[in-house]
CSV table of C-alpha atoms in Angstrom, one decimal:
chain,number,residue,atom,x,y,z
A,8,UNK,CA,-10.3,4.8,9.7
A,9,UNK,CA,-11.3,8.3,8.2
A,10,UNK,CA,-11.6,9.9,5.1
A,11,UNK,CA,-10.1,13.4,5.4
A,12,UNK,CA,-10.3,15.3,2.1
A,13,UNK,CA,-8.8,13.1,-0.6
A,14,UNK,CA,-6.8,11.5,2.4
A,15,UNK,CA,-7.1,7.9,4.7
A,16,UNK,CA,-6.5,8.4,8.3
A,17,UNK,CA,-5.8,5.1,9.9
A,18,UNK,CA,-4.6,4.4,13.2
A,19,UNK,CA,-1.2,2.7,13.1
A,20,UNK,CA,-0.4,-0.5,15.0
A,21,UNK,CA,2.2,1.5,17.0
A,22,UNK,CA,1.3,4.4,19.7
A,23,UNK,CA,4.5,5.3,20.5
A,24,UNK,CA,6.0,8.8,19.2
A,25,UNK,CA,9.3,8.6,17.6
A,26,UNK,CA,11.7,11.9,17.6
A,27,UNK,CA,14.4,11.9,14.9
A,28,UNK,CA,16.0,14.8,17.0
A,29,UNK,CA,15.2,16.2,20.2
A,30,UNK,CA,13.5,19.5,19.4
A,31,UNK,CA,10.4,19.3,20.9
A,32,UNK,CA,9.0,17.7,24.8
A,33,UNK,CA,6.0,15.8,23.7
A,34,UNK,CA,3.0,14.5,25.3
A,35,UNK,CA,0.2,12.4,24.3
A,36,UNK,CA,-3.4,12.2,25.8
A,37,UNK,CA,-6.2,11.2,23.7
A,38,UNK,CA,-6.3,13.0,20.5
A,39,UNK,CA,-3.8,15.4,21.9
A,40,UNK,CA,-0.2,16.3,21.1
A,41,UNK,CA,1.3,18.7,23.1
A,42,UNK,CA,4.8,20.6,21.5
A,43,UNK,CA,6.9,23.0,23.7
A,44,UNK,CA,9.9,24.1,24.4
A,45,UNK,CA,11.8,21.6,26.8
A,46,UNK,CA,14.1,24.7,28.3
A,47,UNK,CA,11.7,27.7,28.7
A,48,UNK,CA,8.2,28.8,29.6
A,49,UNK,CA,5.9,29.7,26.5
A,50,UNK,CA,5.0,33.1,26.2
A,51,UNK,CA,3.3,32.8,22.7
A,52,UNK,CA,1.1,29.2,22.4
A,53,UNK,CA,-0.9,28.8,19.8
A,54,UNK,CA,-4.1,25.7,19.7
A,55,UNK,CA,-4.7,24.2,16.8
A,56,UNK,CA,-8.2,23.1,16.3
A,57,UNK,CA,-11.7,24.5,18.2
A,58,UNK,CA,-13.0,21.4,19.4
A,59,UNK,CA,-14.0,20.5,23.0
A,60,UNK,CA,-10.3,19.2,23.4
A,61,UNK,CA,-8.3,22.4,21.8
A,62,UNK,CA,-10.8,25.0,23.5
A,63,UNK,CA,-10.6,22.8,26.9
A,64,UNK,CA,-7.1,23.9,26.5
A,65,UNK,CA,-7.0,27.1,25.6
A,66,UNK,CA,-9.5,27.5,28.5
A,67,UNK,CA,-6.8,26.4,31.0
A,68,UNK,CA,-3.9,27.7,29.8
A,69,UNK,CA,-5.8,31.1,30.1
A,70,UNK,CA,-7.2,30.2,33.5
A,71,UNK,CA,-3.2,28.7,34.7
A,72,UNK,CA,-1.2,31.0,33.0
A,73,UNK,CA,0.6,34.6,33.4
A,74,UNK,CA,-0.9,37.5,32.2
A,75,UNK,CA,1.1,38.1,29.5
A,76,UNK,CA,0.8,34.5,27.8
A,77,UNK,CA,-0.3,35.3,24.5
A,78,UNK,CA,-2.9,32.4,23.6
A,79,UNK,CA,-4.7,31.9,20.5
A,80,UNK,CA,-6.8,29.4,19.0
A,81,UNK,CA,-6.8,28.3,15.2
A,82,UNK,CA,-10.0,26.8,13.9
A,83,UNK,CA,-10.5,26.2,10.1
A,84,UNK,CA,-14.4,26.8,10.1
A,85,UNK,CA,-15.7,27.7,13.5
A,86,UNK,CA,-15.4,26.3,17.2
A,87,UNK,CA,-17.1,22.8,17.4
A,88,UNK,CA,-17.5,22.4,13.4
A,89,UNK,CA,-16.6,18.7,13.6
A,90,UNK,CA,-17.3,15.9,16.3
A,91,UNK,CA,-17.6,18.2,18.9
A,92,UNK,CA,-20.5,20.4,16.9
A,93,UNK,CA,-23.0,16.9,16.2
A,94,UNK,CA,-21.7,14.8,19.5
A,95,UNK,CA,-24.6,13.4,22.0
A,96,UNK,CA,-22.1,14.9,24.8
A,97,UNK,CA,-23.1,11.3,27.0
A,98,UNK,CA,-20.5,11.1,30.0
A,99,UNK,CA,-20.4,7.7,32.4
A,100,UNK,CA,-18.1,8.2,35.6
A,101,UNK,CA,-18.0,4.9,36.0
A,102,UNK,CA,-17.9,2.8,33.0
A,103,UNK,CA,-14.0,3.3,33.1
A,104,UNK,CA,-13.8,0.8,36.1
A,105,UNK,CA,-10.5,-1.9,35.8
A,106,UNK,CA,-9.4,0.2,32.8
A,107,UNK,CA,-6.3,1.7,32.8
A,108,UNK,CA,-7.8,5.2,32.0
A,109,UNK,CA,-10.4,4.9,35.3
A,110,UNK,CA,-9.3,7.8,36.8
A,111,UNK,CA,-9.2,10.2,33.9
A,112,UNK,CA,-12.6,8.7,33.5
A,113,UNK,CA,-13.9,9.9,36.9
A,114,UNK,CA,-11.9,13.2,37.3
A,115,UNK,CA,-13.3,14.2,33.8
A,116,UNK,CA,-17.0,13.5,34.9
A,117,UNK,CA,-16.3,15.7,37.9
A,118,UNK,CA,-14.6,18.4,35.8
A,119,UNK,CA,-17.2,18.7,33.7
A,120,UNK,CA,-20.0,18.9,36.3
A,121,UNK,CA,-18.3,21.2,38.0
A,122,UNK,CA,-17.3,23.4,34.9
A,123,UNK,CA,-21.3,23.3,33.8
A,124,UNK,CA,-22.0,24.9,36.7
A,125,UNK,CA,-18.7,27.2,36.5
A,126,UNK,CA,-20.0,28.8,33.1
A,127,UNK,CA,-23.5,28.7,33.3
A,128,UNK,CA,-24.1,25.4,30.7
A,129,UNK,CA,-28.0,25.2,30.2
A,130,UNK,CA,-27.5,21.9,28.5
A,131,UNK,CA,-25.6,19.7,31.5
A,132,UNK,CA,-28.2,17.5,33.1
A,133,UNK,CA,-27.6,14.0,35.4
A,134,UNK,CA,-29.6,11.5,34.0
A,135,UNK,CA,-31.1,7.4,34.2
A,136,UNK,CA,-29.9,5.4,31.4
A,137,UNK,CA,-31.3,2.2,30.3
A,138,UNK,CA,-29.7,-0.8,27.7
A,139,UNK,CA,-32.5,-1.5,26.1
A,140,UNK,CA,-32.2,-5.0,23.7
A,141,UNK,CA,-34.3,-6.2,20.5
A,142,UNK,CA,-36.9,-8.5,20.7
A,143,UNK,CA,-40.1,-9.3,22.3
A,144,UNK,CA,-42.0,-9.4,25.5
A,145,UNK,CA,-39.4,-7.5,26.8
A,146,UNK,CA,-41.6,-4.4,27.8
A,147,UNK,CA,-43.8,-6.5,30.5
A,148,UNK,CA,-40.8,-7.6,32.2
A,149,UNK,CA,-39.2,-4.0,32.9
A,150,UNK,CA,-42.1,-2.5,33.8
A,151,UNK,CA,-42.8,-5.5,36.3
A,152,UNK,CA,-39.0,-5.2,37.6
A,153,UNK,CA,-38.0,-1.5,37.0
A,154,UNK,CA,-41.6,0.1,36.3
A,155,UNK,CA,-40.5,3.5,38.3
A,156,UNK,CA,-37.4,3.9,35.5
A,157,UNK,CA,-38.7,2.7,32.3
A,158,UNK,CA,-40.0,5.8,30.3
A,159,UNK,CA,-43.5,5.9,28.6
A,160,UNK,CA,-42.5,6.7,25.3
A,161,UNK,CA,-40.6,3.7,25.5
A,162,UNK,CA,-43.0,0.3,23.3
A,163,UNK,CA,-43.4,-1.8,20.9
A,164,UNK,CA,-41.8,-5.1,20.9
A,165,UNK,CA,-38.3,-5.0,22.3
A,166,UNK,CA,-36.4,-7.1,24.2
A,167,UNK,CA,-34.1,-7.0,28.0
A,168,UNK,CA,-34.0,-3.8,29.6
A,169,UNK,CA,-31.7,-3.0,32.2
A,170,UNK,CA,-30.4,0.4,34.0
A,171,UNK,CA,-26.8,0.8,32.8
A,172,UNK,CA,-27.3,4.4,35.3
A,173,UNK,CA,-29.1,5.8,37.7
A,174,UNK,CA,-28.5,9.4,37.0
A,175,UNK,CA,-25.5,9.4,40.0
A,176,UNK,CA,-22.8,8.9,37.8
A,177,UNK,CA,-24.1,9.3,34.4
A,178,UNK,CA,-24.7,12.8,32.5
A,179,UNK,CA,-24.8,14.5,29.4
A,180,UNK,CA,-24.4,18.2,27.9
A,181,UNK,CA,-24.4,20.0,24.4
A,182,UNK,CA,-20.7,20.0,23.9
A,183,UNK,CA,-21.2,22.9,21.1
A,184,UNK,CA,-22.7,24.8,24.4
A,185,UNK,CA,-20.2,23.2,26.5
A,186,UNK,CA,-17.2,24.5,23.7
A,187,UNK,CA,-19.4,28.2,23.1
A,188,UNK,CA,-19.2,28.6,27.0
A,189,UNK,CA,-15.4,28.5,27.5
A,190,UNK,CA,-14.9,30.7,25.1
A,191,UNK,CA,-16.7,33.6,25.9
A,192,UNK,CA,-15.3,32.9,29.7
A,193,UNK,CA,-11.5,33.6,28.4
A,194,UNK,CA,-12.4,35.7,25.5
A,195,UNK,CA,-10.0,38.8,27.2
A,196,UNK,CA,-7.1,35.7,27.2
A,197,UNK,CA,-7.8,33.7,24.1
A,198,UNK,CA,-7.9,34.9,20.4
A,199,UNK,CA,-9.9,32.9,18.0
A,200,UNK,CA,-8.6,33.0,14.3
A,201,UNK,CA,-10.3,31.4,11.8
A,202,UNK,CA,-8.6,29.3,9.1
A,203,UNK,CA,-6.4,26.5,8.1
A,204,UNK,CA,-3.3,25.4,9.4
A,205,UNK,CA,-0.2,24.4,6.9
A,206,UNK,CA,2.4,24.3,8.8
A,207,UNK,CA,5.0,26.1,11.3
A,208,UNK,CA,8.3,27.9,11.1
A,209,UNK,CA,10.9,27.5,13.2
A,210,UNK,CA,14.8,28.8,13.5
A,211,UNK,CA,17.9,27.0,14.5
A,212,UNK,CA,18.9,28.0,18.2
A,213,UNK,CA,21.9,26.7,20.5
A,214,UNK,CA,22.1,24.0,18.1
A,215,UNK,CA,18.0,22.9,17.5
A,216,UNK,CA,15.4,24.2,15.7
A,217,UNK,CA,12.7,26.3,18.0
A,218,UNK,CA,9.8,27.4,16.8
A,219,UNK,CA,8.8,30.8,15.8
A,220,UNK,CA,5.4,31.0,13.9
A,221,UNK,CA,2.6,28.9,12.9
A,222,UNK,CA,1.6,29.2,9.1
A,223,UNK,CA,-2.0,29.5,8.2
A,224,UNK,CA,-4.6,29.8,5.4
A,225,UNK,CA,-6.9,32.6,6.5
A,226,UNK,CA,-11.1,31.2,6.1
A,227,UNK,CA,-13.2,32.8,3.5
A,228,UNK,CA,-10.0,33.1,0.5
A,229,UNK,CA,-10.4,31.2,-2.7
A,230,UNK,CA,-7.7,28.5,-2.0
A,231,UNK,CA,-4.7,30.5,-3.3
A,232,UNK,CA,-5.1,32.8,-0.3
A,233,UNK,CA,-1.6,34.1,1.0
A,234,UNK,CA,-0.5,32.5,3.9
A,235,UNK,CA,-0.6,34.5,7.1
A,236,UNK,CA,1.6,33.6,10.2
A,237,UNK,CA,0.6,33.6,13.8
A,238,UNK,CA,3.8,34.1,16.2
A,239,UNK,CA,4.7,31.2,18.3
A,240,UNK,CA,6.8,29.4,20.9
A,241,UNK,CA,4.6,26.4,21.6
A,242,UNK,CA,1.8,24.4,19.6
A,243,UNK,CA,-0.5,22.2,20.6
A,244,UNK,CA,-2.0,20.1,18.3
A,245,UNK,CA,-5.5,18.9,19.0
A,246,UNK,CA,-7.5,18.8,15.6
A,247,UNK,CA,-9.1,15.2,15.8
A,248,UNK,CA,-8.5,13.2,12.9
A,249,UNK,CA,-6.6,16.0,11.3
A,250,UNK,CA,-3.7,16.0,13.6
A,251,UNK,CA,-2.3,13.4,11.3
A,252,UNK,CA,-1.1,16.4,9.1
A,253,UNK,CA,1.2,18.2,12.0
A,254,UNK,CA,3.9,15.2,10.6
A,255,UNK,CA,4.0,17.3,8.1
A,256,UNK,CA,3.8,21.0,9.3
A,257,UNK,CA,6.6,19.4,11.8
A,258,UNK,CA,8.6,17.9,8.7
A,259,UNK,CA,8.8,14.8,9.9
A,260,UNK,CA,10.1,15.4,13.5
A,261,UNK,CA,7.0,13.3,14.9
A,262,UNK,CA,5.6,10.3,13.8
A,263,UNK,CA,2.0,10.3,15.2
A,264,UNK,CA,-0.1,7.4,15.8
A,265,UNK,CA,-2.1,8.0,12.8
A,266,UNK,CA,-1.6,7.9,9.0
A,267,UNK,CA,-3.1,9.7,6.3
């Protein structure tokens, strides 16, 4: 549950999307909704929101597609602003285990150490991590058992300690860095414009709408700034909590697992 503006974002019971008419191909990943054209390649996509997750895909869509894919990337205040600006950036490879979403778990820990390398991230680092528990007396017994590990800044009365990694499978990286990085790789590929999405046009076509343009307030204005339009045949939505709003700039042709 999140505030957004003078908005409540809650998660609703049901994750399943629900098309009144079949406009768009959807596809949902965490935090992600993916709109296309069902019959035809994109030539014009436009990512809304400069988080890790929108610039992650602007990054590959850069990297994947044809030269003349037109890609730009809307961002109401600046890349990583949100989450993805204040984030500890922890990654666990295998803390996933049993989970239905283990092997996004471990091919996204690969990615990303691979990818730090890739663009030079100064940040990235393996790394030991300990569960470390209130109490008392705690302290003598790690050092006895796990003296090598336990850090010397760590005292005071506290309770269990126990490695939850051994710096094999657990990491972390500066996901502003991480976010900066990608797009000064693809910045011949990707545009970055800064300001506020409000919704999209679109034009009826062999019977369905398709869409045309995505509608923007430009960053800086006073509120009552013109909109401006940013051509388009595909959108991808990827805004965090404020993906709820696309059920709006889409006029109700999605429901999204979210409310607000």
């Amino acid at each position: 549950r999140r505030l957004i503006g003078n908005k409540r974002c809650t998660m609703k019971k049901s994750t399943t999307s629900i098309l009144s008419r079949c406009i768009f191909s959807i596809t949902f990943v965490p935090c992600l909704l993916v709109m296309s054209l069902s019959s035809s390649i994109p030539k014009r996509i436009v990512v809304v929101g400069g988080g890790i997750e929108g610039t992650s895909v602007a990054y590959y869509l850069a990297k994947r597609s044809t030269p003349g894919t037109k890609i730009t990337l809307l961002e109401a205040k600046e890349p990583a602003a949100a989450a993805s600006g204040k984030g500890g950036g922890f990654m666990a490879r295998s803390w996933g285990e049993g989970s239905c979403t283990q092997q996004l778990h471990e091919v996204a820990f690969d990615m990303y150490e691979n990818l730090a390398d890739e663009l030079g991230c100064e940040s990235y680092r393996k790394l030991l991590v300990l569960s470390v528990s209130p109490g008392y007396r705690g302290l003598k017994a790690a050092r006895k058992n796990f003296g090598d590990i336990v850090p010397d800044w760590l005292d005071g009365n506290v309770g269990r300690i126990s490695p939850m990694g051994m710096g094999d499978d657990t990491a972390q990286v500066t996901p502003k860095e991480f976010v900066l990085k990608m797009l000064e790789a693809t910045r011949d590929r990707v545009e970055l414009v800064l300001g506020t999405c409000v919704g999209v046009e679109s034009e009826e076509k062999d019977g369905s709408q398709k869409i045309t343009a995505v509608k923007y307030r430009p960053r800086g204005g006073d509120g009552e700034t013109e909109e401006a339009v940013i051509p388009a045949d595909a959108v991808v939505v990827s805004a965090g909590p404020w993906s709820c709003a696309a059920e709006d700039w889409f006029q109700g042709v999605v429901e999204l697992p979210m409310e607000g």
